[in-house]
Each structure stands twice: as C-alpha cells, then as structure tokens.
XYZ file of N, CA and C in Angstrom:
741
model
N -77.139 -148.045 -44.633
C -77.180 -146.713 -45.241
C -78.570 -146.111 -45.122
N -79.493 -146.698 -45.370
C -80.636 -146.195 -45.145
C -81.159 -145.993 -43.852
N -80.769 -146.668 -43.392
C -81.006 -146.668 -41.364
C -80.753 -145.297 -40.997
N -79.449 -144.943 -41.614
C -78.418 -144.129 -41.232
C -78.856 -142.483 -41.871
N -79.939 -142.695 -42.885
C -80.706 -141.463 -43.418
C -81.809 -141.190 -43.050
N -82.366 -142.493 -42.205
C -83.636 -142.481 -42.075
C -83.639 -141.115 -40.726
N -82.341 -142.055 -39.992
C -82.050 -141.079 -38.879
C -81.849 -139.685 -38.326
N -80.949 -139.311 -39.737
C -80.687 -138.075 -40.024
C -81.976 -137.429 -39.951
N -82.795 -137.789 -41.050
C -83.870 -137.360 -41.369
C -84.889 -136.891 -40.348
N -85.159 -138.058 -39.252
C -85.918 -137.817 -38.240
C -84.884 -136.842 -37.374
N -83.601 -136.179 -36.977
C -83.386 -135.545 -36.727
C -83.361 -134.012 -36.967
N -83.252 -134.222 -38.446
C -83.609 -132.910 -39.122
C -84.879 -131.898 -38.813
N -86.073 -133.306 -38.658
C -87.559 -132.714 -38.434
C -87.648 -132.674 -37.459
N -87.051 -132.658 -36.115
C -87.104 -132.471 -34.928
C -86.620 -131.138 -34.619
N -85.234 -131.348 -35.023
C -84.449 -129.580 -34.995
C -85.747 -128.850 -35.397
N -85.758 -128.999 -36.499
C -86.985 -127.770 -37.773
C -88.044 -127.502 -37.316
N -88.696 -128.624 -36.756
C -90.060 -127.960 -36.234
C -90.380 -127.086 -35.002
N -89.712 -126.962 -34.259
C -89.809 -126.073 -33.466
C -89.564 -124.796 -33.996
N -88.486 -124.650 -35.014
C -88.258 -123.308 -35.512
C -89.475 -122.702 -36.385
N -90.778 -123.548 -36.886
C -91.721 -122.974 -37.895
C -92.834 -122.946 -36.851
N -92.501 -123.363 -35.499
C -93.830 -123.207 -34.579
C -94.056 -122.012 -33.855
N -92.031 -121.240 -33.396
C -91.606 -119.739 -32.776
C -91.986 -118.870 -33.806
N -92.033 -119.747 -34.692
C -92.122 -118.131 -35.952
C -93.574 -117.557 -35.879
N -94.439 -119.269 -36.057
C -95.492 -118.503 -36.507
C -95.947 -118.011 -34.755
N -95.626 -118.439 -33.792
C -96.100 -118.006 -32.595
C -95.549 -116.260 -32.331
N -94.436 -115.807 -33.061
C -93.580 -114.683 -33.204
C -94.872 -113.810 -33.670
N -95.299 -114.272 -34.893
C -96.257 -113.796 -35.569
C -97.378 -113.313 -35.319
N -97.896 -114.217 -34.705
C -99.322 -114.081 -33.614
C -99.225 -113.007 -32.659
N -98.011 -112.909 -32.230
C -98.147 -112.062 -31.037
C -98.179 -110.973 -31.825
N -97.396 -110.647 -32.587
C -97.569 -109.622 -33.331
C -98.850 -109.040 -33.747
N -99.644 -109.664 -34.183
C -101.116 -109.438 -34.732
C -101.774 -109.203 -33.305
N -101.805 -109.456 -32.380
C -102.667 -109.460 -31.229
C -102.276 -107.843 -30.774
N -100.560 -107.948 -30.430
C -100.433 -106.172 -29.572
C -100.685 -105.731 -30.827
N -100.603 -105.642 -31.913
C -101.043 -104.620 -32.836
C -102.423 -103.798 -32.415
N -103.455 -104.796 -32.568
C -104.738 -104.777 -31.892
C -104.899 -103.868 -30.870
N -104.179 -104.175 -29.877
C -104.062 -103.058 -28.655
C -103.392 -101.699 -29.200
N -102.849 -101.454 -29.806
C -102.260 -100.203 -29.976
C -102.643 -99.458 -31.436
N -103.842 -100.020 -31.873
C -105.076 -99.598 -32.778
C -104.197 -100.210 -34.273
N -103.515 -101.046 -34.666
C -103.318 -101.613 -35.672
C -104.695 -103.161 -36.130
N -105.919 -102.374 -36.803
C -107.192 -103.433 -36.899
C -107.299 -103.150 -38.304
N -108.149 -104.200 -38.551
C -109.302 -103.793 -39.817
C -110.258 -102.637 -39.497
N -110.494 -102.718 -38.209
C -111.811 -101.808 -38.156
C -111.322 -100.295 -37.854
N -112.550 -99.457 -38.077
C -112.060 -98.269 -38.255
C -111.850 -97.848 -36.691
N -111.006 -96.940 -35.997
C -110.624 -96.532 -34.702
C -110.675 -94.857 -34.568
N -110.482 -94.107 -33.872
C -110.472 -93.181 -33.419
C -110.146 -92.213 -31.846
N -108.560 -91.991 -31.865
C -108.805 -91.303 -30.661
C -107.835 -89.765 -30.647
N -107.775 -89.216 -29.096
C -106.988 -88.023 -29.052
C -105.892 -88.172 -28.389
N -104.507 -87.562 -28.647
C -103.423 -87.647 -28.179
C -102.711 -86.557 -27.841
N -102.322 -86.647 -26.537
C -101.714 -85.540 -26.030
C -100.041 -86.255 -26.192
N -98.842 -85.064 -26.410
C -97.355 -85.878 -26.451
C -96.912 -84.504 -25.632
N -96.403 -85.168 -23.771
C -96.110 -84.058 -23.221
C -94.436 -84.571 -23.307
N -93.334 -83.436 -23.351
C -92.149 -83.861 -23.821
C -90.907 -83.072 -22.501
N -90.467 -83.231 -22.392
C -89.131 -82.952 -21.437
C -87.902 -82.825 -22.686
N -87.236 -81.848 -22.600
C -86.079 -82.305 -23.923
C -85.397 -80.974 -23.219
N -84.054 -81.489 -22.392
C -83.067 -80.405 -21.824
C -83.499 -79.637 -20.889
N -84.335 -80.083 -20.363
C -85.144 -79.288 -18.922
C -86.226 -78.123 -19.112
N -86.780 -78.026 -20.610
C -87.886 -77.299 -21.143
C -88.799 -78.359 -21.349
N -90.158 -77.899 -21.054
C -91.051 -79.122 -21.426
C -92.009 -78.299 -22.449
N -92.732 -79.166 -23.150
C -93.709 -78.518 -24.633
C -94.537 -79.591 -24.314
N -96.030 -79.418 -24.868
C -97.297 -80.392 -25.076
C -98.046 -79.907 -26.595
N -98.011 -81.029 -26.939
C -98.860 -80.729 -28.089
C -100.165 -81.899 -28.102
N -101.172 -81.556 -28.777
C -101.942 -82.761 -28.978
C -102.650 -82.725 -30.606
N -103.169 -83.866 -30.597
C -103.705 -84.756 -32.300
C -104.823 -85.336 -32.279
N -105.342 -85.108 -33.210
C -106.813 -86.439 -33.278
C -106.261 -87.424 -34.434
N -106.578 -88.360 -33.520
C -106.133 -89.676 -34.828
C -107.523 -90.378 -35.522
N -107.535 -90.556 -36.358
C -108.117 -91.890 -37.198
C -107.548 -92.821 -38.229
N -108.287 -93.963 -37.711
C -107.335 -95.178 -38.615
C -107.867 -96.108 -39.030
N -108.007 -96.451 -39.797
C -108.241 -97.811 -40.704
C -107.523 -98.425 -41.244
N -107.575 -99.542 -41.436
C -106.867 -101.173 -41.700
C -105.149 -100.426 -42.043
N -104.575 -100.122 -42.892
C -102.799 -99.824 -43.350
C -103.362 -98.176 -43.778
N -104.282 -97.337 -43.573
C -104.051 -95.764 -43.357
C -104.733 -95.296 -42.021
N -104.090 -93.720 -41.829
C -104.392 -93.142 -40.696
C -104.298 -91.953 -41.267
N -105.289 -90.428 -40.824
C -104.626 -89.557 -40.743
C -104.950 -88.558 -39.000
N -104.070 -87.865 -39.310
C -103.616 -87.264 -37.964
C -103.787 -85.674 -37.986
N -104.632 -85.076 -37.352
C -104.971 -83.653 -37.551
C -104.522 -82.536 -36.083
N -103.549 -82.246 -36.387
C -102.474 -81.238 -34.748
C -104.025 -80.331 -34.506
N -103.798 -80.353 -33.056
C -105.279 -79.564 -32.175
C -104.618 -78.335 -31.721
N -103.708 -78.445 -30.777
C -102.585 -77.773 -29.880
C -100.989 -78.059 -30.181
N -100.525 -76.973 -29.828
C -100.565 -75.481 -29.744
C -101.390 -74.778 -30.938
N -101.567 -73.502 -30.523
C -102.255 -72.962 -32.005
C -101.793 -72.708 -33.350
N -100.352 -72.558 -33.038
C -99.760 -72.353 -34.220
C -99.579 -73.982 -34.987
N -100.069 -74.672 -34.265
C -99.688 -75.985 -35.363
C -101.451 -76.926 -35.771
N -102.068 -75.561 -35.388
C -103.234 -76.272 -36.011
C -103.528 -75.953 -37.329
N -104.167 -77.263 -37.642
C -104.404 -77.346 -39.047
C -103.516 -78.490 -40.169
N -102.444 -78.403 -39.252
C -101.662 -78.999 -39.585
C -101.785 -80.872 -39.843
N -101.770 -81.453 -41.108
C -102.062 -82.874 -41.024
C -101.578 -83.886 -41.529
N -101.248 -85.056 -40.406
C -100.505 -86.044 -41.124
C -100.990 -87.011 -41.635
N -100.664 -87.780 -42.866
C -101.433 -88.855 -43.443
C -100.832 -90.127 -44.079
N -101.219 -91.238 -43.354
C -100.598 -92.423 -43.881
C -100.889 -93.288 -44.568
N -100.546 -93.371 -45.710
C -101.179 -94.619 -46.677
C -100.294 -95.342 -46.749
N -100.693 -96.545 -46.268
C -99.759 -97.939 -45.920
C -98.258 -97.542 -45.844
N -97.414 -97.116 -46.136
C -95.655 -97.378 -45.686
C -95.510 -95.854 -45.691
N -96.208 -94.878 -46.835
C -96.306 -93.793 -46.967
C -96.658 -92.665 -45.970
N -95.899 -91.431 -45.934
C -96.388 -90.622 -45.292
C -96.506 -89.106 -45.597
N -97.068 -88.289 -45.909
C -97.273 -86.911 -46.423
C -97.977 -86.130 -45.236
N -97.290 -84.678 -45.128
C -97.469 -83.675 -44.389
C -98.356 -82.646 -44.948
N -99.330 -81.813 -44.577
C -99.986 -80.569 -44.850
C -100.139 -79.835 -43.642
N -100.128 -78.073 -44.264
C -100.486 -77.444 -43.483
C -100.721 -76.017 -44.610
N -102.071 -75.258 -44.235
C -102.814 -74.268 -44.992
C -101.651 -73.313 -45.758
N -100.518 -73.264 -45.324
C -99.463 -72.342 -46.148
C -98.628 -73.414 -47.548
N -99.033 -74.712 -47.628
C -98.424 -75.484 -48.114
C -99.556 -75.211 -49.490
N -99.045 -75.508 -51.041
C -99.974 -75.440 -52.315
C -100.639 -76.644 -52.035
N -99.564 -77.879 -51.751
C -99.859 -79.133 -52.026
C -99.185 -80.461 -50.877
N -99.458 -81.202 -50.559
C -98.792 -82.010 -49.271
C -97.325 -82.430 -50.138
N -96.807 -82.660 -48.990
C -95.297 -83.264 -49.609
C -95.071 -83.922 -48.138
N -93.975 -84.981 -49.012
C -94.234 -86.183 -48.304
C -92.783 -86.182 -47.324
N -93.086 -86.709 -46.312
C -91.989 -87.185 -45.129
C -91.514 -88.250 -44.589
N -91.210 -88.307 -43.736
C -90.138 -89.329 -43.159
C -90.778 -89.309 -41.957
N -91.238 -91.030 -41.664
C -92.105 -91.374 -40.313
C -90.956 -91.388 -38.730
N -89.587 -91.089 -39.523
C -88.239 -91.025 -38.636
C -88.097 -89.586 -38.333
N -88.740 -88.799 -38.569
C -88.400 -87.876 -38.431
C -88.826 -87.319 -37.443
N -88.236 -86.649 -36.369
C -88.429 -85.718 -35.111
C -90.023 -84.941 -35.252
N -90.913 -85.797 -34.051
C -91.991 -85.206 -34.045
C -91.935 -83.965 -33.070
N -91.499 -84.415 -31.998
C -91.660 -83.496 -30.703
C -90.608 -84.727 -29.580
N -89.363 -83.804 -29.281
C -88.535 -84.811 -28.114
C -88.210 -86.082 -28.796
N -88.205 -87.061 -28.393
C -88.329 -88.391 -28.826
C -89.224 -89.046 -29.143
N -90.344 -88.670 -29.421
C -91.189 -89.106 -30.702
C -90.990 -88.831 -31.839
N -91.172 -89.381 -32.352
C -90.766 -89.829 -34.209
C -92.194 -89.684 -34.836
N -92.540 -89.111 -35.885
C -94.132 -89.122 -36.541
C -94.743 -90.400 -36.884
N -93.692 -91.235 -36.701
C -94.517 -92.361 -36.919
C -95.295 -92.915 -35.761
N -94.640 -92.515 -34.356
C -95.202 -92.755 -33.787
C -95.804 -92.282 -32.971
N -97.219 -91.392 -33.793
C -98.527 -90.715 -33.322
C -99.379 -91.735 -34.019
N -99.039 -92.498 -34.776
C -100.282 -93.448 -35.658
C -99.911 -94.898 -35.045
N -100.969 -95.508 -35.806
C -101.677 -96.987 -35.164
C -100.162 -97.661 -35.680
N -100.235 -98.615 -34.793
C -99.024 -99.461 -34.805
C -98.871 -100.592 -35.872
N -98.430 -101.031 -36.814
C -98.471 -102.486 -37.677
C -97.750 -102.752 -37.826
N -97.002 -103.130 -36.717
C -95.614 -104.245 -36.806
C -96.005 -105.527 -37.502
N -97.005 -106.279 -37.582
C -96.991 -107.420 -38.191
C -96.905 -107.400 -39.603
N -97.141 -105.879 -39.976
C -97.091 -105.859 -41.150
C -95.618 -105.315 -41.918
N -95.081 -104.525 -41.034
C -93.736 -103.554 -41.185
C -92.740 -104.904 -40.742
N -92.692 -105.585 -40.039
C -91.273 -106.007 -39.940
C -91.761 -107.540 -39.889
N -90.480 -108.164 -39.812
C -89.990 -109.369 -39.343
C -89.507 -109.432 -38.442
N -90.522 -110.954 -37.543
C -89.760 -111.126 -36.141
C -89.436 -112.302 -36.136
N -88.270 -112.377 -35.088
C -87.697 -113.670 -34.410
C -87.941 -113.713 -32.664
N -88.397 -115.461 -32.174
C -87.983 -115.113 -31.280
C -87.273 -115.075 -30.308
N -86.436 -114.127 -29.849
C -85.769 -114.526 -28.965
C -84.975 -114.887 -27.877
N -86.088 -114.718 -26.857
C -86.181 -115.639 -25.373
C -87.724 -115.352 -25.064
N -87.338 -116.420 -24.003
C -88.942 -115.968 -23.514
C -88.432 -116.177 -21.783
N -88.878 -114.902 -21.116
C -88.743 -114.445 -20.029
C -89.303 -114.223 -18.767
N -89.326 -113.940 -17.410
C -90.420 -113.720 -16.890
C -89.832 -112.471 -15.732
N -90.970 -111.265 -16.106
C -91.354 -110.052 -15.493
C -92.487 -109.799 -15.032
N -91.565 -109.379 -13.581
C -92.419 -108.815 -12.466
C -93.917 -110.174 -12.616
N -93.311 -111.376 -12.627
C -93.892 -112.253 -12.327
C -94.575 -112.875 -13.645
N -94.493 -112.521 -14.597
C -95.905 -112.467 -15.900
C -94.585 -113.341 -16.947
N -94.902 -113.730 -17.613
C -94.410 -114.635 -18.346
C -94.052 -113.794 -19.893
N -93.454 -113.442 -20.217
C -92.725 -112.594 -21.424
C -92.421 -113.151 -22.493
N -92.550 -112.800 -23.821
C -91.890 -113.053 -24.954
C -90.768 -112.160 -25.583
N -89.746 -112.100 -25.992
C -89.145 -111.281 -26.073
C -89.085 -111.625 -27.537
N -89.632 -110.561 -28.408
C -89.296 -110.594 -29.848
C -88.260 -109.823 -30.718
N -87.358 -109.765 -31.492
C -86.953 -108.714 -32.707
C -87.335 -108.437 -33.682
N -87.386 -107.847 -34.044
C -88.297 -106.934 -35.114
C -87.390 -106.686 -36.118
N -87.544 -106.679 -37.064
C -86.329 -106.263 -37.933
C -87.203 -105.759 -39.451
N -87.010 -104.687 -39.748
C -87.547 -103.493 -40.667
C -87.609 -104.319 -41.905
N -88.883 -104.327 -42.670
C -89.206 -105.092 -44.222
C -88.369 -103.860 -45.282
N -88.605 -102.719 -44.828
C -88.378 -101.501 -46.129
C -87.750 -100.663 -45.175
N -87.079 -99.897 -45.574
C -85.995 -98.781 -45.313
C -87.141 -97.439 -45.176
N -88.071 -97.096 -45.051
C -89.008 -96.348 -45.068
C -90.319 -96.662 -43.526
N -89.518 -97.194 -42.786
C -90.356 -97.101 -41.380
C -89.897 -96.524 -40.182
N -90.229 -96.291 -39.454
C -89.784 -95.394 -38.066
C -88.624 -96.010 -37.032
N -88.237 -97.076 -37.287
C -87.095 -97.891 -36.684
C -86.625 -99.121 -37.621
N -85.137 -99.275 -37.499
C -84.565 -100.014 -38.414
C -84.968 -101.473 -37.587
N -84.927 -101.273 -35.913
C -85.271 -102.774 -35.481
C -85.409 -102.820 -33.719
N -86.264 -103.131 -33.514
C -87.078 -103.196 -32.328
C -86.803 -104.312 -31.041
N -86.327 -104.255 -30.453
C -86.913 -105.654 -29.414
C -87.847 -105.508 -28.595
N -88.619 -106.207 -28.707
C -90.260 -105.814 -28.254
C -90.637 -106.810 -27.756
N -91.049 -106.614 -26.336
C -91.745 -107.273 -24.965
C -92.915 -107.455 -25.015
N -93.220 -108.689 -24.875
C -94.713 -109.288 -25.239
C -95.119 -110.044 -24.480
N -96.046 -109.496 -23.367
C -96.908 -110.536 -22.220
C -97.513 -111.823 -22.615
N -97.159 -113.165 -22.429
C -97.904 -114.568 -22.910
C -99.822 -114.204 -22.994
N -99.683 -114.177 -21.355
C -101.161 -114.339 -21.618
C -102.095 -112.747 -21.928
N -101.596 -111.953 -22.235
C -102.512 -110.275 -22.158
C -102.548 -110.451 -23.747
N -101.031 -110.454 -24.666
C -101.072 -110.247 -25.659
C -100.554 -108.442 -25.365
N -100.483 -108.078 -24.079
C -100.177 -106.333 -24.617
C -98.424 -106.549 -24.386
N -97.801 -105.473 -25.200
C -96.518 -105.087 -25.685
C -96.272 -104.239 -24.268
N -95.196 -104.308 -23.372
C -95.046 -103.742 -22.316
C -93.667 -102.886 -22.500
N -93.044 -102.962 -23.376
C -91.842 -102.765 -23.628
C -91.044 -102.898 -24.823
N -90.384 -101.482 -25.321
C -89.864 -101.755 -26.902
C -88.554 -100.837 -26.788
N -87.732 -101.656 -27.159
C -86.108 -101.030 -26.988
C -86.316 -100.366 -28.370
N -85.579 -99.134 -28.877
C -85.646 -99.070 -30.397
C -84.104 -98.982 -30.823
N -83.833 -99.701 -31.766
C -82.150 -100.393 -31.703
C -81.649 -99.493 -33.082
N -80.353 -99.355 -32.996
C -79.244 -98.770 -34.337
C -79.262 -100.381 -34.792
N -78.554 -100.089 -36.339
C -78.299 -100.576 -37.213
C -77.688 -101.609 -36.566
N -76.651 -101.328 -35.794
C -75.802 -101.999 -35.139
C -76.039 -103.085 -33.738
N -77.679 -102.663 -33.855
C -78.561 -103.758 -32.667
C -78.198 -102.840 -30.967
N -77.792 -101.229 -31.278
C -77.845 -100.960 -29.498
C -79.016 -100.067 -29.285
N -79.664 -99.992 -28.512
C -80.440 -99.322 -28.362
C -80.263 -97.789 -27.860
N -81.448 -97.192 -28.428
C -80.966 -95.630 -28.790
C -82.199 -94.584 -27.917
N -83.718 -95.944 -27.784
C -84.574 -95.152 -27.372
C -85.305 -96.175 -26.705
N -85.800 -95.888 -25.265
C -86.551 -96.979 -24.817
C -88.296 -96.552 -24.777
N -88.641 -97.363 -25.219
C -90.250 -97.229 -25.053
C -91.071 -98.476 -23.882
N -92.019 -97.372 -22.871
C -92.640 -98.243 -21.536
C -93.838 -98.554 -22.075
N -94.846 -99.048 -21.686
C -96.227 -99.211 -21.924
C -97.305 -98.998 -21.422
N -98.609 -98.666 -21.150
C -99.969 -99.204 -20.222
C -100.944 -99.071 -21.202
N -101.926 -99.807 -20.428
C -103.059 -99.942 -21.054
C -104.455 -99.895 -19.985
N -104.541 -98.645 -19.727
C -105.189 -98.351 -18.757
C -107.373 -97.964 -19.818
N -106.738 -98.135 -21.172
C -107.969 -97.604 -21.693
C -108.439 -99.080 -22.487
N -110.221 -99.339 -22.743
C -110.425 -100.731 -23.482
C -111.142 -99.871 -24.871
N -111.294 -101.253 -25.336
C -112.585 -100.895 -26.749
C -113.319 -101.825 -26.762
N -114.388 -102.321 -27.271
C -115.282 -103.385 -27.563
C -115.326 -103.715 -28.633
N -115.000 -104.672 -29.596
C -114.931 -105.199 -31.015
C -115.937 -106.492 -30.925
N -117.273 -106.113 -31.512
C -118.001 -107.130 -32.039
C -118.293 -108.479 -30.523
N -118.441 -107.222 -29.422
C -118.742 -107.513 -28.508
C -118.052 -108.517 -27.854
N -116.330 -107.887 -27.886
C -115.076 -108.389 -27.470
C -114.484 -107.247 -26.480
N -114.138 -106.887 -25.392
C -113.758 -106.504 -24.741
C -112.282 -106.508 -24.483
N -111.470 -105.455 -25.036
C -109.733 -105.653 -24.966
C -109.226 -104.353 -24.354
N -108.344 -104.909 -24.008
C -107.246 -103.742 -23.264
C -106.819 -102.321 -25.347
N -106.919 -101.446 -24.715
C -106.127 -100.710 -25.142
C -105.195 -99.802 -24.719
N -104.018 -99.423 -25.508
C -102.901 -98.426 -25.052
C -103.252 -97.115 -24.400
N -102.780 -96.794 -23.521
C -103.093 -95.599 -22.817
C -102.354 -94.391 -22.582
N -100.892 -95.132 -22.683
C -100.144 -94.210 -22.277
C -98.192 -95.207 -23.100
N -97.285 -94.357 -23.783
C -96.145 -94.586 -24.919
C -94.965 -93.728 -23.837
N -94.007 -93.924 -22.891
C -93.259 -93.312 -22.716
C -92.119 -93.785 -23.373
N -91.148 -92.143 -24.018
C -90.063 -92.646 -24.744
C -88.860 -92.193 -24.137
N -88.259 -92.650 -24.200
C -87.435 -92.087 -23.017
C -85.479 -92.502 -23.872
N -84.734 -91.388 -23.726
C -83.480 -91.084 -24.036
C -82.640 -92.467 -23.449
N -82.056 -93.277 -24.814
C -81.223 -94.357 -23.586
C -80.330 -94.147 -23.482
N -79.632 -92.794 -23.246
C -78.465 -92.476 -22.883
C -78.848 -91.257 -21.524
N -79.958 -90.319 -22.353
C -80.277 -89.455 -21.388
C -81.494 -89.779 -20.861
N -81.588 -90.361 -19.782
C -83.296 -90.193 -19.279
C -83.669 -89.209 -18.727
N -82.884 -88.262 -18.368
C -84.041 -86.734 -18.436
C -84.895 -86.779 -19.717
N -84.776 -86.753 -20.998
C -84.981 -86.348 -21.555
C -85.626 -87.358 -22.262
N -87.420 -87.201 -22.473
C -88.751 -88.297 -22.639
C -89.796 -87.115 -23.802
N -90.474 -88.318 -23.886
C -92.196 -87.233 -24.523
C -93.054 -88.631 -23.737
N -94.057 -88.371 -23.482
C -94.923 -89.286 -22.947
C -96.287 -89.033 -24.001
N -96.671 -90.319 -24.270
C -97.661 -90.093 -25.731
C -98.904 -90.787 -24.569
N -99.623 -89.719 -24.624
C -100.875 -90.368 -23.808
C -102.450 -90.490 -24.714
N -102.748 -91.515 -25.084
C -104.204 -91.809 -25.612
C -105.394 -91.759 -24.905
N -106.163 -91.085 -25.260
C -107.658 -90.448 -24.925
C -108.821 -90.718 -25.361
N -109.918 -91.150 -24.534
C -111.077 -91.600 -25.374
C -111.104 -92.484 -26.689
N -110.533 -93.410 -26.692
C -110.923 -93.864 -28.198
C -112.231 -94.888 -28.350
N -112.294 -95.176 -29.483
C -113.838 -95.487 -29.785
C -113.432 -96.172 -31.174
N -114.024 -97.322 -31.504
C -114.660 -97.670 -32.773
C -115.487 -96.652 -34.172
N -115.272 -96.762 -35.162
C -115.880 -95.846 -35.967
C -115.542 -96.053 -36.800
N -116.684 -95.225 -38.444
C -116.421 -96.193 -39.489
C -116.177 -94.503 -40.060
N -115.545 -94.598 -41.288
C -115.095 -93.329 -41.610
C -115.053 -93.390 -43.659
N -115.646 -92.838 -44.392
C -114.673 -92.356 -45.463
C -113.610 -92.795 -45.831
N -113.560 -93.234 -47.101
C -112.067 -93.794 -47.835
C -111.742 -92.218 -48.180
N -112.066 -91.326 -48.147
C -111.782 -89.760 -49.000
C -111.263 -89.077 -47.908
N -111.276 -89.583 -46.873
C -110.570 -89.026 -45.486
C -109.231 -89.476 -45.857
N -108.849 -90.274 -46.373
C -107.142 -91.110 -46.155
C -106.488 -90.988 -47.731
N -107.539 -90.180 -48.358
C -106.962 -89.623 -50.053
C -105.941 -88.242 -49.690
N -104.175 -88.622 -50.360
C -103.796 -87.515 -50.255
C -104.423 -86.342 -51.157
N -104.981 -86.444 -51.973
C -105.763 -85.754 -52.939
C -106.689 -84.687 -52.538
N -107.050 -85.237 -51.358
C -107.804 -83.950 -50.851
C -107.091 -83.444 -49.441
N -106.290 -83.421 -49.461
C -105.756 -82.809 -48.047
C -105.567 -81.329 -48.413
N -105.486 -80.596 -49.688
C -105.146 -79.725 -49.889
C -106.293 -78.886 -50.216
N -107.808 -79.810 -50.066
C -108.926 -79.638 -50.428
C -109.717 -78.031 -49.372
C-alpha cells in the first residue's frame, strides 16, 4: 500500500510540475513584451499617428502619449477639431476630456477610437497585469521559435475579453495578437514591428513601431497605429490626476 502511494505520488509531481513552470514562463513573457510596447516602471513618452481605412474612406489622426508604471495620459494633436481633447488612465480606469466638457467623465477602453482601434489601444500595454495567461503551444514562425499564449481578461473593464498572443522565445517582442469574442473566435487581428529602441539604465531594447489592426472578417478595413520618437522621461504625478484635467 505504501509502495503503491508512494508511486502515485511521484506521479502526481511529475504531471504538476511542468504545469507551475508554463505558467510562470507564460508570465515572464508577459512582463518582457509589455516592456516593448511601453508597459514599465519608468516614465516613457511618445507620438502616435492611427492612419485608418474603414469602407474605402481613410482618416488620420494623431496623440502624444505619456506613461508611467499603471497610468498614462493621452493628449489628440490632429485633426484640429479634436485637439485638446484628453485621455487618461489610472490603472483599469479611463476618463475622457475635452474644453466643452465642465468636468471629465469616464469611458470605456472598448470603445471605438478610430476604425478598429479601441481607446485602449493608444496607451502602454499591461497585459501582465490585466489578464491571465495560459500556455498554449509553442510554435515555429517564419523560422523563429514562438510561444503562443491566451490571455484571458482579470475584470470586465479592459479592451478585450481575451487575446491569443504570439510571443518570440528569444526577442521577447509580441508579433501577433488575435483579439477573440467571448466565445474564443476572433474578431480583430493585430500584426507587429519593432522598428524603434529605447535605452533603460543603459539596456538597449527593441521597441514597438508600428500596431496593424485589421477586420477578421473584412481586411479592407484596418487603422495602422504607428509610434514615433519615443524616449525615456520622468514626469509629474499631477499629470495622471483626473482632478486637474479640467484644470
């Protein structure tokens, strides 16, 4: 009888451990593309142009971003009529202003920015912090060795209910993010590059350059989120206060 538990036992911890080694390796990757797509402690800063195709009309708008550790806010440049206009994120939260408004009122990071961008995604990325992943497969594209993760939404208050998201072994950059229904089909595909770097504490990394989103039913119909100049920078906690947006 005891032979016979001992056995079990050592089978049990064989199954199991591999499953607490994908997780936390799930995890990691997570924290790393975050990094690339300005989800840090440190403070960041860049400009974004979102040129859009939607039914054979095209529109461009652009943003200045800044971000620190779980806030960002986001200030519209172009067109003229949407300047002034500003978005602001405090950790899960998101609130809108613009000079005709008394006071900001708050929105939905799901909500139609321009084409198939969503407002959530003009700001820094923190999947490690927004969801839970599993993983599962690991693949190999266009030669490079892949992780294929799911993502699956902590709170009902983020820009996708659940993600499968493509993760290079050795870069650490995110090359690819399906964005899935409730029901796990995908509704919107997102491409990647990272044609721009930053230097962190005299670390040298790839950063995001360029977000195409593209219709997974219609691929005419995209916004391409292109990142500009960004830079390191330390900023004001009174920058990321909704309190003064109305200031």
């Amino acid at each position: 009888m005891t032979i016979r538990i001992l056995k079990k036992l050592a089978l049990i911890s064989i199954i199991t451990f591999p499953l607490f080694s994908l997780g936390d390796l799930a995890k990691d990757l997570l924290l790393a593309s975050d990094r690339r797509r300005g989800g840090m402690a440190e403070g960041i800063q860049w400009e974004t142009q979102v040129d859009t195709i939607e039914e054979g009309e095209t529109t461009t708008r652009s943003f200045k971003v800044r971000a620190q550790d779980n806030d960002a806010v986001v200030d519209a440049l172009t067109p003229a009529r949407n300047k002034g206009e500003i978005y602001l994120f405090n950790d899960r939260n998101m609130w809108f202003f613009k000079p005709t408004l008394k006071k900001p009122v708050v929105i939905s990071p799901r909500q139609k920015l321009t084409g198939q961008a969503a407002n959530g995604d003009i700001a820094s990325t923190r999947y490690a912090r927004d969801y839970n992943p599993t993983l599962e497969k690991t693949d190999t594209v266009n030669g490079e060795k892949v992780h294929v993760l799911l993502l699956k939404a902590k709170t009902n208050n983020l820009t996708y209910d659940q993600i499968r998201y493509y993760v290079q072994d050795k870069t650490k950059l995110a090359i690819k993010a399906e964005f899935l229904t409730l029901q796990g089909k995908p509704f919107k595909i997102g491409e990647l590059k990272y044609d721009n770097s930053i230097t962190i504490k005299g670390e040298k990394i790839p950063f995001v350059s360029e977000l195409k989103i593209t219709d997974a039913k219609f691929a005419q119909n995209q916004s391409v989120i292109r990142y500009k100049d960004p830079k390191i920078a330390s900023f004001p906690k009174s920058i990321f206060s909704v309190n003064n947006l109305s200031r």
